[in-house]
Structures are given as structure tokens and as C-alpha cells.
PDB file of C-alpha atoms in Angstrom:
ATOM      1  CA  UNK A 757      69.210-128.362  67.415  1.00  0.00           C
ATOM      2  CA  UNK A 758      67.488-131.431  68.773  1.00  0.00           C
ATOM      3  CA  UNK A 759      64.182-133.017  67.903  1.00  0.00           C
ATOM      4  CA  UNK A 760      61.530-132.010  70.468  1.00  0.00           C
ATOM      5  CA  UNK A 761      60.324-135.605  70.838  1.00  0.00           C
ATOM      6  CA  UNK A 762      63.852-136.818  71.633  1.00  0.00           C
ATOM      7  CA  UNK A 763      64.293-133.952  74.094  1.00  0.00           C
ATOM      8  CA  UNK A 764      61.067-134.827  75.943  1.00  0.00           C
ATOM      9  CA  UNK A 765      62.003-138.543  75.963  1.00  0.00           C
ATOM     10  CA  UNK A 766      65.372-137.661  77.479  1.00  0.00           C
ATOM     11  CA  UNK A 767      63.702-135.630  80.224  1.00  0.00           C
ATOM     12  CA  UNK A 768      61.222-138.465  80.851  1.00  0.00           C
ATOM     13  CA  UNK A 769      64.056-141.015  81.094  1.00  0.00           C
ATOM     14  CA  UNK A 770      65.991-138.771  83.476  1.00  0.00           C
ATOM     15  CA  UNK A 771      62.870-138.249  85.604  1.00  0.00           C
ATOM     16  CA  UNK A 772      62.220-142.007  85.772  1.00  0.00           C
ATOM     17  CA  UNK A 773      65.856-142.644  86.761  1.00  0.00           C
ATOM     18  CA  UNK A 774      65.659-139.942  89.439  1.00  0.00           C
ATOM     19  CA  UNK A 775      62.441-141.489  90.768  1.00  0.00           C
ATOM     20  CA  UNK A 776      64.061-144.928  90.973  1.00  0.00           C
ATOM     21  CA  UNK A 777      67.106-143.460  92.742  1.00  0.00           C
ATOM     22  CA  UNK A 778      64.803-141.811  95.294  1.00  0.00           C
ATOM     23  CA  UNK A 779      62.979-145.087  95.895  1.00  0.00           C
ATOM     24  CA  UNK A 780      66.297-146.849  96.534  1.00  0.00           C
ATOM     25  CA  UNK A 781      67.395-144.028  98.866  1.00  0.00           C
ATOM     26  CA  UNK A 782      64.122-144.272 100.812  1.00  0.00           C
ATOM     27  CA  UNK A 783      64.457-148.073 101.029  1.00  0.00           C
ATOM     28  CA  UNK A 784      67.892-147.466 102.533  1.00  0.00           C
ATOM     29  CA  UNK A 785      66.046-146.311 105.652  1.00  0.00           C
ATOM     30  CA  UNK A 786      65.294-149.956 106.367  1.00  0.00           C
ATOM     31  CA  UNK A 787      68.986-150.892 106.423  1.00  0.00           C
ATOM     32  CA  UNK A 788      69.825-147.781 108.399  1.00  0.00           C
ATOM     33  CA  UNK A 789      67.334-148.398 111.224  1.00  0.00           C
ATOM     34  CA  UNK A 790      66.695-152.170 111.136  1.00  0.00           C
ATOM     35  CA  UNK A 791      68.829-155.294 111.042  1.00  0.00           C
ATOM     36  CA  UNK A 792      67.979-158.901 110.190  1.00  0.00           C
ATOM     37  CA  UNK A 793      67.065-161.251 112.997  1.00  0.00           C
ATOM     38  CA  UNK A 794      69.665-164.008 112.824  1.00  0.00           C
ATOM     39  CA  UNK A 795      68.245-166.349 115.422  1.00  0.00           C
ATOM     40  CA  UNK A 796      64.844-165.794 116.894  1.00  0.00           C
ATOM     41  CA  UNK A 797      64.785-166.162 120.688  1.00  0.00           C
ATOM     42  CA  UNK A 798      62.448-168.712 122.226  1.00  0.00           C
ATOM     43  CA  UNK A 799      58.935-167.464 121.726  1.00  0.00           C
ATOM     44  CA  UNK A 800      55.472-168.358 122.832  1.00  0.00           C
ATOM     45  CA  UNK A 801      53.760-171.317 121.203  1.00  0.00           C
ATOM     46  CA  UNK A 802      52.245-168.992 118.588  1.00  0.00           C
ATOM     47  CA  UNK A 803      55.729-167.647 117.818  1.00  0.00           C
ATOM     48  CA  UNK A 804      57.080-171.182 117.524  1.00  0.00           C
ATOM     49  CA  UNK A 805      54.162-172.092 115.270  1.00  0.00           C
ATOM     50  CA  UNK A 806      54.997-169.119 113.032  1.00  0.00           C
ATOM     51  CA  UNK A 807      58.661-170.145 112.864  1.00  0.00           C
ATOM     52  CA  UNK A 808      57.702-173.755 112.044  1.00  0.00           C
ATOM     53  CA  UNK A 809      55.331-172.527 109.323  1.00  0.00           C
ATOM     54  CA  UNK A 810      58.098-170.420 107.759  1.00  0.00           C
ATOM     55  CA  UNK A 811      60.547-173.339 107.902  1.00  0.00           C
ATOM     56  CA  UNK A 812      58.071-175.793 106.363  1.00  0.00           C
ATOM     57  CA  UNK A 813      57.210-173.294 103.631  1.00  0.00           C
ATOM     58  CA  UNK A 814      60.904-172.875 102.818  1.00  0.00           C
ATOM     59  CA  UNK A 815      61.379-176.646 102.565  1.00  0.00           C
ATOM     60  CA  UNK A 816      58.345-177.165 100.305  1.00  0.00           C
ATOM     61  CA  UNK A 817      58.809-174.008  98.261  1.00  0.00           C
ATOM     62  CA  UNK A 818      58.544-174.355  94.503  1.00  0.00           C
ATOM     63  CA  UNK A 819      60.539-172.155  92.112  1.00  0.00           C
ATOM     64  CA  UNK A 820      57.473-169.977  91.332  1.00  0.00           C
ATOM     65  CA  UNK A 821      56.870-169.036  94.961  1.00  0.00           C
ATOM     66  CA  UNK A 822      58.419-166.018  96.604  1.00  0.00           C
ATOM     67  CA  UNK A 823      60.891-166.626  99.442  1.00  0.00           C
ATOM     68  CA  UNK A 824      59.668-166.059 103.005  1.00  0.00           C
ATOM     69  CA  UNK A 825      59.650-162.542 104.387  1.00  0.00           C
ATOM     70  CA  UNK A 826      62.858-161.542 106.137  1.00  0.00           C
ATOM     71  CA  UNK A 827      62.338-160.759 109.819  1.00  0.00           C
ATOM     72  CA  UNK A 828      63.915-157.482 110.910  1.00  0.00           C
ATOM     73  CA  UNK A 829      64.466-155.962 114.328  1.00  0.00           C
ATOM     74  CA  UNK A 830      65.097-152.303 115.134  1.00  0.00           C
ATOM     75  CA  UNK A 831      68.638-151.136 115.709  1.00  0.00           C
ATOM     76  CA  UNK A 832      68.742-150.075 119.352  1.00  0.00           C
ATOM     77  CA  UNK A 833      70.884-148.062 121.714  1.00  0.00           C
ATOM     78  CA  UNK A 834      70.770-148.391 125.485  1.00  0.00           C
ATOM     79  CA  UNK A 835      70.499-145.084 127.312  1.00  0.00           C
ATOM     80  CA  UNK A 836      70.755-144.593 131.049  1.00  0.00           C
ATOM     81  CA  UNK A 837      67.808-142.589 132.312  1.00  0.00           C
ATOM     82  CA  UNK A 838      67.432-141.194 135.841  1.00  0.00           C
ATOM     83  CA  UNK A 839      64.393-142.165 137.856  1.00  0.00           C
ATOM     84  CA  UNK A 840      63.188-141.423 141.348  1.00  0.00           C
ATOM     85  CA  UNK A 841      62.291-144.306 143.627  1.00  0.00           C
ATOM     86  CA  UNK A 842      61.207-144.440 147.282  1.00  0.00           C
ATOM     87  CA  UNK A 843      64.882-145.087 148.102  1.00  0.00           C
ATOM     88  CA  UNK A 844      66.063-142.004 146.196  1.00  0.00           C
ATOM     89  CA  UNK A 845      67.443-141.398 142.718  1.00  0.00           C
ATOM     90  CA  UNK A 846      68.574-144.335 140.602  1.00  0.00           C
ATOM     91  CA  UNK A 847      69.469-145.075 137.019  1.00  0.00           C
ATOM     92  CA  UNK A 848      67.331-147.146 134.666  1.00  0.00           C
ATOM     93  CA  UNK A 849      68.572-148.463 131.326  1.00  0.00           C
ATOM     94  CA  UNK A 850      66.163-147.682 128.494  1.00  0.00           C
ATOM     95  CA  UNK A 851      66.364-149.439 125.107  1.00  0.00           C
ATOM     96  CA  UNK A 852      65.799-146.816 122.417  1.00  0.00           C
ATOM     97  CA  UNK A 853      65.087-147.693 118.764  1.00  0.00           C
ATOM     98  CA  UNK A 854      67.286-145.475 116.555  1.00  0.00           C
ATOM     99  CA  UNK A 855      64.325-144.743 114.285  1.00  0.00           C
ATOM    100  CA  UNK A 856      62.738-142.726 117.119  1.00  0.00           C
ATOM    101  CA  UNK A 857      65.768-140.443 117.495  1.00  0.00           C
ATOM    102  CA  UNK A 858      66.141-138.884 114.051  1.00  0.00           C
ATOM    103  CA  UNK A 859      63.787-136.930 111.834  1.00  0.00           C
ATOM    104  CA  UNK A 860      62.778-138.884 108.751  1.00  0.00           C
ATOM    105  CA  UNK A 861      62.687-137.003 105.501  1.00  0.00           C
ATOM    106  CA  UNK A 862      61.774-138.563 102.207  1.00  0.00           C
ATOM    107  CA  UNK A 863      61.464-137.245  98.707  1.00  0.00           C
ATOM    108  CA  UNK A 864      59.292-138.366  95.837  1.00  0.00           C
ATOM    109  CA  UNK A 865      58.715-137.061  92.370  1.00  0.00           C
ATOM    110  CA  UNK A 866      55.207-135.629  92.458  1.00  0.00           C
ATOM    111  CA  UNK A 867      55.990-132.947  89.980  1.00  0.00           C
ATOM    112  CA  UNK A 868      59.338-132.034  88.579  1.00  0.00           C
ATOM    113  CA  UNK A 869      60.146-128.406  87.903  1.00  0.00           C
ATOM    114  CA  UNK A 870      62.652-127.815  85.186  1.00  0.00           C
ATOM    115  CA  UNK A 871      62.420-124.482  83.437  1.00  0.00           C
ATOM    116  CA  UNK A 872      64.345-123.395  80.411  1.00  0.00           C
ATOM    117  CA  UNK A 873      63.789-121.235  77.418  1.00  0.00           C
ATOM    118  CA  UNK A 874      63.903-123.037  74.115  1.00  0.00           C
ATOM    119  CA  UNK A 875      64.122-121.719  70.606  1.00  0.00           C
ATOM    120  CA  UNK A 876      61.713-123.502  68.293  1.00  0.00           C
ATOM    121  CA  UNK A 877      62.001-124.176  64.574  1.00  0.00           C
ATOM    122  CA  UNK A 878      60.461-126.571  62.090  1.00  0.00           C
ATOM    123  CA  UNK A 879      62.628-128.951  60.081  1.00  0.00           C
ATOM    124  CA  UNK A 880      60.430-130.837  57.617  1.00  0.00           C
ATOM    125  CA  UNK A 881      57.674-132.284  59.774  1.00  0.00           C
ATOM    126  CA  UNK A 882      59.744-132.278  62.979  1.00  0.00           C
ATOM    127  CA  UNK A 883      59.723-129.584  65.605  1.00  0.00           C
ATOM    128  CA  UNK A 884      63.295-128.767  66.620  1.00  0.00           C
ATOM    129  CA  UNK A 885      64.416-127.089  69.830  1.00  0.00           C
ATOM    130  CA  UNK A 886      67.650-125.454  70.873  1.00  0.00           C
ATOM    131  CA  UNK A 887      68.835-123.464  73.828  1.00  0.00           C
ATOM    132  CA  UNK A 888      69.052-119.741  73.022  1.00  0.00           C
ATOM    133  CA  UNK A 889      72.240-117.802  73.532  1.00  0.00           C
ATOM    134  CA  UNK A 890      71.983-114.975  76.028  1.00  0.00           C
ATOM    135  CA  UNK A 891      73.136-112.091  73.850  1.00  0.00           C
ATOM    136  CA  UNK A 892      71.097-109.015  73.032  1.00  0.00           C
ATOM    137  CA  UNK A 893      71.454-109.699  69.297  1.00  0.00           C
ATOM    138  CA  UNK A 894      70.208-113.337  69.629  1.00  0.00           C
ATOM    139  CA  UNK A 895      67.220-112.189  71.680  1.00  0.00           C
ATOM    140  CA  UNK A 896      66.333-109.615  69.009  1.00  0.00           C
ATOM    141  CA  UNK A 897      66.707-112.194  66.213  1.00  0.00           C
ATOM    142  CA  UNK A 898      64.563-114.733  68.097  1.00  0.00           C
ATOM    143  CA  UNK A 899      61.851-112.147  68.661  1.00  0.00           C
ATOM    144  CA  UNK A 900      62.006-111.162  64.977  1.00  0.00           C
ATOM    145  CA  UNK A 901      61.856-114.835  63.902  1.00  0.00           C
ATOM    146  CA  UNK A 902      58.832-115.410  66.149  1.00  0.00           C
ATOM    147  CA  UNK A 903      57.079-112.448  64.559  1.00  0.00           C
ATOM    148  CA  UNK A 904      57.742-113.902  61.089  1.00  0.00           C
ATOM    149  CA  UNK A 905      56.556-117.387  62.082  1.00  0.00           C
ATOM    150  CA  UNK A 906      60.033-118.885  61.621  1.00  0.00           C
ATOM    151  CA  UNK A 907      60.737-119.598  65.246  1.00  0.00           C
ATOM    152  CA  UNK A 908      59.872-118.697  68.772  1.00  0.00           C
ATOM    153  CA  UNK A 909      60.430-119.552  72.376  1.00  0.00           C
ATOM    154  CA  UNK A 910      58.846-122.045  74.686  1.00  0.00           C
ATOM    155  CA  UNK A 911      59.182-122.726  78.374  1.00  0.00           C
ATOM    156  CA  UNK A 912      59.149-126.241  79.808  1.00  0.00           C
ATOM    157  CA  UNK A 913      58.432-126.788  83.538  1.00  0.00           C
ATOM    158  CA  UNK A 914      58.571-129.982  85.572  1.00  0.00           C
ATOM    159  CA  UNK A 915      58.259-129.860  89.415  1.00  0.00           C
ATOM    160  CA  UNK A 916      59.865-131.915  92.224  1.00  0.00           C
ATOM    161  CA  UNK A 917      58.195-131.989  95.663  1.00  0.00           C
ATOM    162  CA  UNK A 918      58.716-133.653  99.043  1.00  0.00           C
ATOM    163  CA  UNK A 919      56.354-136.433 100.051  1.00  0.00           C
ATOM    164  CA  UNK A 920      54.546-136.992 103.293  1.00  0.00           C
ATOM    165  CA  UNK A 921      55.779-139.850 105.446  1.00  0.00           C
ATOM    166  CA  UNK A 922      53.912-143.006 104.372  1.00  0.00           C
ATOM    167  CA  UNK A 923      51.271-144.195 106.848  1.00  0.00           C
ATOM    168  CA  UNK A 924      53.027-147.528 107.419  1.00  0.00           C
ATOM    169  CA  UNK A 925      56.287-145.852 108.404  1.00  0.00           C
ATOM    170  CA  UNK A 926      54.476-143.291 110.560  1.00  0.00           C
ATOM    171  CA  UNK A 927      52.552-146.051 112.398  1.00  0.00           C
ATOM    172  CA  UNK A 928      55.753-148.037 112.886  1.00  0.00           C
ATOM    173  CA  UNK A 929      57.612-145.054 114.369  1.00  0.00           C
ATOM    174  CA  UNK A 930      54.587-144.169 116.541  1.00  0.00           C
ATOM    175  CA  UNK A 931      54.559-147.739 117.908  1.00  0.00           C
ATOM    176  CA  UNK A 932      58.241-147.604 118.784  1.00  0.00           C
ATOM    177  CA  UNK A 933      57.756-144.192 120.410  1.00  0.00           C
ATOM    178  CA  UNK A 934      54.917-145.599 122.583  1.00  0.00           C
ATOM    179  CA  UNK A 935      57.175-148.518 123.584  1.00  0.00           C
ATOM    180  CA  UNK A 936      59.928-146.034 124.450  1.00  0.00           C
ATOM    181  CA  UNK A 937      57.529-143.871 126.522  1.00  0.00           C
ATOM    182  CA  UNK A 938      56.452-146.959 128.477  1.00  0.00           C
ATOM    183  CA  UNK A 939      60.086-147.512 129.577  1.00  0.00           C
ATOM    184  CA  UNK A 940      60.605-143.963 130.815  1.00  0.00           C
ATOM    185  CA  UNK A 941      59.305-143.217 134.300  1.00  0.00           C
ATOM    186  CA  UNK A 942      57.130-140.183 134.913  1.00  0.00           C
TER     187      UNK A 942
END
């Protein structure tokens, strides 16, 4: 037998750990589809101004400030795509962000469904729970105990569900898909 409060705390701790693991798994999408920009290519004056601002912030940064945001670029593959020109068929190389090629699925803990039958009993002022044995005799004894007020059964349910793709990720993928469409003739 286990104290009901300890049992619920254990389930809560396991749920929180599962939620954190899912967050880390979902953040892994960034490493899977993006890579850090090591050296930024020459940019327009506004791009150079941004780079200078980041560099000056890094140099004057105090210990309480957060470090500058890491710049990432999409992991790309080059695909040869046929196109028709006035001179006939030719091949055009299209740069394709990997994030546009695979379905993205993410999971979050909205609800967690965990169902089990528990036998209940009172020990002093504590409610105790245990997992019933699946024999005909134990089921009869549990039913008899419930009728006498000495015990009973309870059912605990927690549900897990899939989450919708976050708006930021959806907008990012949509932007890369528009950029990809602009490269493909037709």
C-alpha cells in the first residue's frame, strides 16, 4: 500500500519530467533543420549596422545581461529541377530548406491519460491505495469491503494529446515554402 498523496506526487513528478523531455525533443527541431551562421557574408549597410551593434553589445556586456541571440541559417539541399526555356529544356538548381521537406509533428502534455484501478483503504488519517490483483476472489473481497465501508476502488485518468504546430514555426515554414516556390519555374 502507498499513501495516496505520495502516489499523486509521483504521477505529477513523472508528468512534469515527461513534459520537459517533450520540450527538449521539440527544441531538437532547431538543431535538426538549422545550423549556426559562422561568418556572416557581406551585407547591406543595415546588415553591417546590425552586426556592429551585436559586436559592440558583446564587448560592453555586463554579467547580468543575456548574451546576444545566435544567428541560425536553414540547412539546405540543392536539387536539380527541370525547366523549359525558349531554347528548350534545361536544368535549374534549386536550394531547398530541409524544413520544407518533412512533416513536423510535435507533442505536448495537454492532458495525460493514465487509467488504473486502485484499491482504497484508510490507515489512521491517511488514505492508502494499492493495485488490486486480478483474481475472482480478490474482486469479490474488494466488492465486499466496499459494501462494508472498509475499502473500494477508484479510477485515475490523465490524458496526453498532440499539439498544433506553434504559429511561429508555421509562419517560418510558410516563408521558406514561398521562397522555394519562387525558385521553381511554372
